[in-house]
Short mmCIF file of C-alpha atoms and ligand atoms in Angstrom, two decimals:
data_model
loop_
_atom_site.label_atom_id
_atom_site.label_comp_id
_atom_site.label_asym_id
_atom_site.label_seq_id
_atom_site.Cartn_x
_atom_site.Cartn_y
_atom_site.Cartn_z
CA MET A 22 0.00 0.00 0.00
CA ARG A 23 1.07 3.63 -0.35
CA ALA A 24 1.99 5.47 2.85
CA VAL A 25 3.70 8.70 3.83
CA VAL A 26 6.80 7.80 5.85
CA TYR A 27 9.58 9.68 7.65
CA ASP A 28 12.84 8.32 9.05
CA ARG A 29 14.24 11.42 10.75
CA TYR A 30 12.91 14.50 12.50
CA GLY A 31 13.00 17.69 10.46
CA PRO A 32 11.16 20.04 8.07
CA PRO A 33 8.14 18.97 5.98
CA ASP A 34 10.34 17.50 3.23
CA VAL A 35 11.46 14.62 5.44
CA LEU A 36 8.05 13.17 4.48
CA ARG A 37 7.91 10.95 1.39
CA LEU A 38 5.50 8.55 -0.24
CA GLU A 39 6.62 4.90 -0.15
CA ASP A 40 5.18 1.46 -0.88
CA VAL A 41 5.01 -0.43 2.40
CA GLU A 42 3.49 -3.73 3.46
CA ARG A 43 -0.25 -3.61 4.08
CA PRO A 44 -0.98 -4.44 7.74
CA ALA A 45 -3.15 -7.41 8.71
CA PRO A 46 -5.60 -7.13 11.63
CA ARG A 47 -5.01 -9.09 14.84
CA ASP A 48 -7.93 -10.71 16.68
CA ALA A 49 -9.20 -7.50 18.34
CA GLU A 50 -8.39 -5.15 15.42
CA VAL A 51 -10.12 -3.82 12.33
CA LEU A 52 -8.37 -3.03 9.06
CA VAL A 53 -9.63 0.34 7.79
CA LYS A 54 -9.35 1.43 4.16
CA ILE A 55 -8.72 5.14 4.60
CA HIS A 56 -10.60 7.61 2.41
CA ALA A 57 -9.54 10.81 4.16
CA THR A 58 -7.24 11.96 6.94
CA THR A 59 -5.79 15.32 8.03
CA VAL A 60 -2.51 17.10 8.56
CA ASN A 61 -2.78 18.73 11.96
CA ARG A 62 -0.55 20.56 14.41
CA THR A 63 0.21 17.39 16.35
CA ASP A 64 1.54 15.71 13.18
CA CYS A 65 3.75 18.76 12.64
CA GLY A 66 5.02 18.76 16.23
CA LEU A 67 5.87 15.04 16.13
CA ARG A 68 7.57 15.26 12.72
CA SER A 69 9.75 18.21 13.70
CA ALA A 70 10.22 16.95 17.31
CA GLN A 71 9.19 20.39 18.58
CA PRO A 72 9.09 20.73 21.54
CA PHE A 73 12.04 18.41 22.20
CA PHE A 74 10.23 16.34 24.84
CA THR A 75 7.97 14.82 22.13
CA ARG A 76 10.99 12.56 21.40
CA PHE A 77 10.32 10.77 24.68
CA VAL A 78 7.06 9.61 23.10
CA THR A 79 8.14 9.09 19.49
CA GLY A 80 11.79 7.96 19.83
CA LEU A 81 14.85 9.79 21.12
CA ARG A 82 17.13 9.67 18.05
CA ARG A 83 14.70 8.84 15.28
CA PRO A 84 10.95 8.20 14.98
CA ARG A 85 9.98 4.69 16.07
CA ASN A 86 6.71 4.94 14.17
CA ARG A 87 7.34 5.83 10.51
CA ILE A 88 3.78 6.78 9.56
CA LEU A 89 2.05 9.86 11.01
CA GLY A 90 -1.65 10.75 10.83
CA MET A 91 -3.98 10.53 13.80
CA GLU A 92 -7.53 11.05 12.57
CA LEU A 93 -9.32 9.34 9.69
CA ALA A 94 -12.50 8.34 7.97
CA GLY A 95 -12.84 5.20 5.89
CA GLU A 96 -14.38 1.79 5.44
CA VAL A 97 -13.76 -1.40 7.36
CA GLU A 98 -11.92 -3.73 4.96
CA ALA A 99 -11.40 -6.70 7.31
CA VAL A 100 -12.00 -7.59 10.97
CA GLY A 101 -10.16 -9.79 13.46
CA ALA A 102 -11.86 -12.89 14.88
CA ALA A 103 -12.75 -11.22 18.21
CA VAL A 104 -14.28 -8.04 16.77
CA THR A 105 -17.99 -7.54 17.49
CA GLU A 106 -18.68 -3.80 17.08
CA PHE A 107 -17.72 -3.44 13.41
CA LYS A 108 -18.20 -5.48 10.26
CA VAL A 109 -16.72 -5.35 6.77
CA GLY A 110 -18.09 -2.39 4.82
CA ASP A 111 -18.92 -0.19 7.86
CA ARG A 112 -18.04 3.49 7.43
CA VAL A 113 -15.99 4.60 10.44
CA PHE A 114 -14.22 7.71 11.74
CA GLY A 115 -12.08 8.72 14.70
CA GLY A 116 -8.52 8.50 15.94
CA SER A 117 -5.92 5.96 14.89
CA GLY A 118 -3.05 7.01 17.20
CA PHE A 119 -0.51 6.86 14.36
CA GLY A 120 -0.58 5.53 10.83
CA ALA A 121 -3.46 7.35 9.11
CA HIS A 122 -1.28 8.90 6.37
CA ALA A 123 -1.64 5.68 4.39
CA GLU A 124 -4.13 3.65 2.38
CA PHE A 125 -4.84 1.21 5.21
CA VAL A 126 -4.37 1.09 8.97
CA CYS A 127 -5.13 -1.48 11.68
CA ILE A 128 -6.94 -0.12 14.74
CA ARG A 129 -8.04 -1.86 17.94
CA GLU A 130 -11.81 -2.21 18.17
CA SER A 131 -11.64 -0.53 21.60
CA ALA A 132 -9.78 2.50 20.15
CA PRO A 133 -11.57 5.87 19.65
CA LEU A 134 -13.34 4.68 16.52
CA ALA A 135 -17.09 4.92 15.81
CA HIS A 136 -19.55 4.55 12.96
CA MET A 137 -19.61 7.67 10.80
CA PRO A 138 -22.40 10.19 11.37
CA ALA A 139 -25.25 9.71 8.92
CA GLY A 140 -25.08 11.97 5.89
CA MET A 141 -21.47 13.01 6.37
CA SER A 142 -18.75 12.72 3.71
CA PHE A 143 -15.42 11.01 4.38
CA ASP A 144 -13.58 14.36 4.07
CA GLU A 145 -15.83 15.95 6.69
CA ALA A 146 -15.73 12.99 9.06
CA ALA A 147 -11.92 12.91 8.93
CA ALA A 148 -11.78 16.56 9.93
CA VAL A 149 -14.01 16.64 13.01
CA THR A 150 -12.15 14.77 15.73
CA ASP A 151 -8.78 16.37 16.42
CA GLY A 152 -9.89 19.91 17.28
CA ALA A 153 -12.88 18.61 19.22
CA MET A 154 -10.83 16.20 21.36
CA LEU A 155 -8.51 19.01 22.50
CA ALA A 156 -11.35 21.52 22.91
CA LEU A 157 -13.27 19.04 25.10
CA ALA A 158 -10.15 18.34 27.19
CA CYS A 159 -9.75 22.09 27.78
CA LEU A 160 -13.39 22.94 28.42
CA ARG A 161 -13.72 20.15 30.99
CA HIS A 162 -11.21 21.98 33.21
CA ALA A 163 -13.70 24.87 33.40
CA GLY A 164 -16.56 22.74 34.77
CA PRO A 165 -20.20 23.36 33.76
CA LEU A 166 -20.40 26.24 31.26
CA GLN A 167 -24.13 26.93 31.26
CA GLY A 168 -24.74 30.67 31.58
CA ARG A 169 -21.06 31.49 32.07
CA SER A 170 -19.07 33.82 29.85
CA ILE A 171 -16.18 32.48 27.79
CA VAL A 172 -13.71 34.09 25.40
CA ILE A 173 -12.33 31.80 22.73
CA TYR A 174 -9.20 33.45 21.42
CA GLY A 175 -8.07 32.20 18.00
CA ALA A 176 -11.55 30.91 17.23
CA SER A 177 -10.84 30.13 13.56
CA GLY A 178 -8.35 27.26 13.84
CA SER A 179 -9.05 23.58 14.25
CA VAL A 180 -9.34 23.81 18.05
CA GLY A 181 -11.01 27.24 17.97
CA THR A 182 -13.83 26.27 15.58
CA ALA A 183 -14.44 23.16 17.70
CA ALA A 184 -14.38 25.12 20.97
CA VAL A 185 -16.90 27.70 19.73
CA GLN A 186 -19.36 24.97 18.69
CA LEU A 187 -18.92 22.98 21.92
CA ALA A 188 -19.12 26.01 24.23
CA ARG A 189 -22.28 27.03 22.43
CA TYR A 190 -23.68 23.51 22.87
CA PHE A 191 -22.84 23.68 26.61
CA ALA A 192 -24.91 26.93 26.74
CA ALA A 193 -22.07 29.34 27.55
CA ASP A 194 -22.13 32.99 26.49
CA VAL A 195 -19.46 32.86 23.77
CA THR A 196 -17.21 35.73 22.70
CA ALA A 197 -15.05 34.57 19.81
CA VAL A 198 -11.88 36.40 18.81
CA ALA A 199 -10.79 35.87 15.19
CA GLY A 200 -9.26 37.74 12.25
CA THR A 201 -11.30 39.80 9.79
CA ARG A 202 -11.74 37.12 7.11
CA ASN A 203 -13.11 34.56 9.58
CA ARG A 204 -15.59 36.72 11.48
CA GLU A 205 -18.67 35.48 9.62
CA LEU A 206 -17.56 31.85 9.87
CA VAL A 207 -17.19 31.89 13.66
CA ARG A 208 -20.48 33.73 14.04
CA SER A 209 -22.15 30.99 11.97
CA LEU A 210 -20.66 28.38 14.34
CA GLY A 211 -22.62 29.88 17.21
CA ALA A 212 -20.58 32.70 18.78
CA ASP A 213 -22.78 35.30 20.52
CA ARG A 214 -20.34 38.03 19.48
CA VAL A 215 -17.13 38.19 17.47
CA LEU A 216 -14.17 40.48 18.06
CA ASP A 217 -11.56 41.10 15.37
CA TYR A 218 -8.11 40.57 16.85
CA THR A 219 -6.49 42.73 14.16
CA ARG A 220 -8.59 45.75 15.22
CA THR A 221 -9.33 45.40 18.89
CA ASP A 222 -7.66 44.00 22.00
CA PHE A 223 -10.27 42.19 24.11
CA THR A 224 -8.11 42.59 27.22
CA LYS A 225 -8.54 46.38 26.99
CA ASN A 226 -12.34 46.62 26.57
CA GLY A 227 -13.08 46.67 30.31
CA GLN A 228 -15.09 43.40 30.18
CA THR A 229 -14.40 40.45 32.46
CA TYR A 230 -15.14 36.80 31.74
CA ASP A 231 -15.45 33.50 33.65
CA VAL A 232 -13.27 31.58 31.21
CA ILE A 233 -10.66 32.59 28.64
CA MET A 234 -9.44 29.89 26.28
CA ASP A 235 -6.40 30.51 24.11
CA ALA A 236 -7.27 28.18 21.23
CA ALA A 237 -4.41 29.37 19.01
CA GLY A 238 -1.45 29.25 21.39
CA LYS A 239 -0.94 32.98 20.86
CA HIS A 240 -2.01 34.58 24.14
CA SER A 241 -0.90 34.33 27.76
CA PHE A 242 -2.35 34.22 31.26
CA ILE A 243 -0.26 37.22 32.27
CA ARG A 244 -1.80 39.39 29.53
CA CYS A 245 -5.35 38.06 30.08
CA ARG A 246 -5.38 38.00 33.88
CA GLY A 247 -7.12 41.39 34.23
CA SER A 248 -9.97 40.22 31.97
CA LEU A 249 -10.81 37.22 34.16
CA LYS A 250 -13.41 37.44 36.93
CA ARG A 251 -12.43 36.32 40.43
CA GLY A 252 -12.38 32.54 40.37
CA GLY A 253 -11.93 32.63 36.58
CA ILE A 254 -9.84 30.17 34.60
CA PHE A 255 -7.40 30.55 31.70
CA LEU A 256 -7.35 27.52 29.40
CA ALA A 257 -4.11 27.00 27.47
CA THR A 258 -3.57 24.71 24.49
CA ASP A 259 0.11 25.37 23.95
CA GLY A 260 3.24 26.75 25.60
CA VAL A 261 5.48 24.80 27.95
CA GLY A 262 5.54 27.91 30.20
CA ASN A 263 1.91 27.30 31.07
CA LEU A 264 2.73 24.02 32.83
CA PRO A 265 4.34 25.58 35.96
CA LEU A 266 1.49 28.13 36.00
CA THR A 267 -1.07 25.33 36.25
CA LEU A 268 0.62 24.28 39.52
CA LEU A 269 1.39 27.77 40.88
CA THR A 270 -2.13 29.10 40.36
CA ARG A 271 -3.58 26.21 42.36
CA TRP A 272 -2.00 27.70 45.47
CA ILE A 273 -1.52 31.39 44.65
CA GLY A 274 -4.16 33.95 43.62
CA ASP A 275 -7.85 33.61 42.80
CA LYS A 276 -7.52 32.84 39.09
CA ARG A 277 -6.40 29.52 37.69
CA VAL A 278 -4.50 28.24 34.65
CA ALA A 279 -5.25 24.82 33.16
CA MET A 280 -3.79 23.15 30.09
CA GLY A 281 -5.58 20.78 27.76
CA ILE A 282 -3.78 17.80 26.28
CA THR A 283 -5.28 16.02 23.29
CA ARG A 284 -6.65 12.67 24.39
CA TYR A 285 -8.94 10.75 22.05
CA SER A 286 -11.57 8.54 23.66
CA LYS A 287 -14.33 6.37 22.24
CA PRO A 288 -17.07 8.01 24.36
CA ASP A 289 -15.96 11.45 23.09
CA VAL A 290 -15.97 10.32 19.45
CA ARG A 291 -19.46 8.86 19.96
CA PHE A 292 -20.58 12.09 21.65
CA LEU A 293 -19.32 14.03 18.61
CA LYS A 294 -21.26 11.73 16.27
CA GLU A 295 -24.44 12.45 18.25
CA LEU A 296 -23.85 16.20 18.09
CA ILE A 297 -23.24 16.05 14.33
CA GLU A 298 -26.38 13.99 13.71
CA ALA A 299 -28.37 16.46 15.84
CA GLY A 300 -27.07 19.33 13.68
CA LYS A 301 -25.11 20.85 16.59
CA TYR A 302 -21.60 20.37 15.21
CA ARG A 303 -20.07 20.52 11.76
CA ALA A 304 -16.75 20.09 10.04
CA VAL A 305 -14.76 23.17 9.04
CA ILE A 306 -12.42 22.42 6.15
CA ASP A 307 -9.98 24.91 4.71
CA ARG A 308 -8.15 22.96 2.00
CA ARG A 309 -7.99 19.43 0.60
CA TYR A 310 -4.81 17.87 -0.82
CA PRO A 311 -4.24 14.40 -2.30
CA LEU A 312 -2.04 12.14 -0.13
CA GLU A 313 0.92 12.58 -2.49
CA ASP A 314 0.90 16.36 -1.81
CA VAL A 315 1.49 15.85 1.92
CA VAL A 316 4.59 18.08 1.95
CA GLU A 317 2.68 21.01 0.45
CA ALA A 318 -0.24 20.41 2.84
CA THR A 319 2.14 20.34 5.80
CA ARG A 320 3.84 23.58 4.75
CA TYR A 321 0.42 25.22 4.63
CA VAL A 322 -0.53 23.96 8.11
CA GLU A 323 2.76 25.25 9.48
CA LEU A 324 1.90 28.81 8.41
CA ARG A 325 -0.50 28.72 11.39
CA HIS A 326 -3.21 30.53 9.46
CA LYS A 327 -5.44 27.67 8.34
CA THR A 328 -9.16 28.03 8.89
CA GLY A 329 -10.35 24.87 10.63
CA ASN A 330 -8.76 21.78 9.15
CA VAL A 331 -6.62 20.56 6.24
CA VAL A 332 -7.71 17.25 4.72
CA LEU A 333 -5.61 14.66 2.87
CA THR A 334 -7.69 12.60 0.47
CA VAL A 335 -6.62 9.00 0.01
CA SER A 336 -7.73 6.70 -2.77
CA ALA A 337 -6.44 3.19 -2.78
N1 NAP B 421 -2.00 20.49 23.90
C1 NAP B 421 -2.10 19.63 22.91
O1 NAP B 421 -2.20 18.39 23.10
C2 NAP B 421 -2.12 20.17 21.50
C3 NAP B 421 -2.36 19.31 20.41
C4 NAP B 421 -2.47 19.89 19.16
C5 NAP B 421 -2.33 21.26 18.99
N2 NAP B 421 -2.06 22.03 20.06
C6 NAP B 421 -1.95 23.49 19.95
O2 NAP B 421 -3.26 24.02 19.90
C7 NAP B 421 -3.22 25.28 19.23
C8 NAP B 421 -4.32 25.32 18.21
O3 NAP B 421 -4.12 24.32 17.22
P1 NAP B 421 -4.91 24.46 15.85
O4 NAP B 421 -4.61 23.26 15.05
O5 NAP B 421 -6.31 24.84 16.13
O6 NAP B 421 -4.17 25.73 15.25
P2 NAP B 421 -4.35 26.31 13.81
O7 NAP B 421 -5.52 25.68 13.15
O8 NAP B 421 -3.03 26.25 13.13
O9 NAP B 421 -4.69 27.83 14.12
C9 NAP B 421 -4.74 28.68 13.04
C10 NAP B 421 -5.73 29.78 13.32
O10 NAP B 421 -5.22 30.63 14.35
C11 NAP B 421 -5.52 31.97 14.01
N3 NAP B 421 -4.50 32.86 14.50
C12 NAP B 421 -3.22 32.92 14.11
N4 NAP B 421 -2.58 33.90 14.77
C13 NAP B 421 -3.49 34.45 15.60
C14 NAP B 421 -3.43 35.50 16.55
N5 NAP B 421 -2.32 36.16 16.80
N6 NAP B 421 -4.55 35.81 17.22
C15 NAP B 421 -5.71 35.13 17.01
N7 NAP B 421 -5.82 34.14 16.11
C16 NAP B 421 -4.72 33.79 15.42
C17 NAP B 421 -5.52 32.00 12.51
O11 NAP B 421 -6.40 33.02 12.05
P3 NAP B 421 -5.81 34.16 11.05
O12 NAP B 421 -5.33 33.43 9.84
O13 NAP B 421 -6.96 35.06 10.84
O14 NAP B 421 -4.66 34.80 11.79
C18 NAP B 421 -5.96 30.60 12.08
O15 NAP B 421 -7.30 30.52 11.69
C19 NAP B 421 -1.81 25.39 18.61
O16 NAP B 421 -1.04 26.27 19.40
C20 NAP B 421 -1.28 23.98 18.69
O17 NAP B 421 0.13 23.93 18.80
C21 NAP B 421 -1.97 21.52 21.33
#
């Protein structure tokens, strides 16, 4: 099968298309024929080994796992003898851990995989999980959101577009901060109001909020602190410097910092499917590239100005 492989950490051109052996499912695994996957910021971080500590997960000197790609949509091609949830021909979506930048991947039945939402295309289904998994991990730190005010800074990226839709679903009062070209998009996702970060600084408008989420990794607790109410929480998605703050603010001051870490789970993927089928969540896709253009797609993602998600289409 064709797969995108890499043998050393580095810039996007360490990625190349190669013919590799097609995997065979073990007893508790399904073999998925991939129709679409994405290039996301986690793929970029693992490929470039930035920050350095990612090497403790992926291999100190060189990547142990040669195929990146963590979210997918496709069809079940074969099932192991012990599999009960899926059968050949089922359309599935979710997280694969690694290995989705390929024509086929084997995934444990218990992994964060679910049947695709009715009426959704493979491209869309591939592009819904990654941002939502991190947004959910962040928002959970804030507790119940009903009736509380939240700022989602960087509302137009993969995590931002997910966070706006989820915060809206959880009945928060949502202020989204995005650039000029994405204002209408984030409003259509359910934001109560939208501020343009190129024209106005939300930390200087005199308003205070219960929750501020930096969905783009571009803000900081220090700069936002004055815009949080007493007991408020700053939700970070990026920045190693936020880790000590999560500990310090537990003991000092009346405002907290928490950091979300992407963690896919089957219940969360199923929850997302329900939201999509109820018309409460949708995919936001910026560009689509064929698998063989993975280097170009990756360069685009690394500009850090994509709107929502970048899809790789795969046709075996
Ligand atoms: N903690 C984890 O486990 C984990 C996992 C994955 C990703 N992350 C981090 O999560 C963050 C979000 O990821 P993502 O994939 O959603 O990012 P992304 O899609 O690359 O974000 C791009 C968006 O951010 C907006 N943006 C860029 N600069 C901005 C600024 N100064 N102010 C406001 N908005 C700005 C862009 O809008 P314009 O084009 O209009 O500027 C663009 O729409 C990143 O920092 C990423 O590293 C964390």
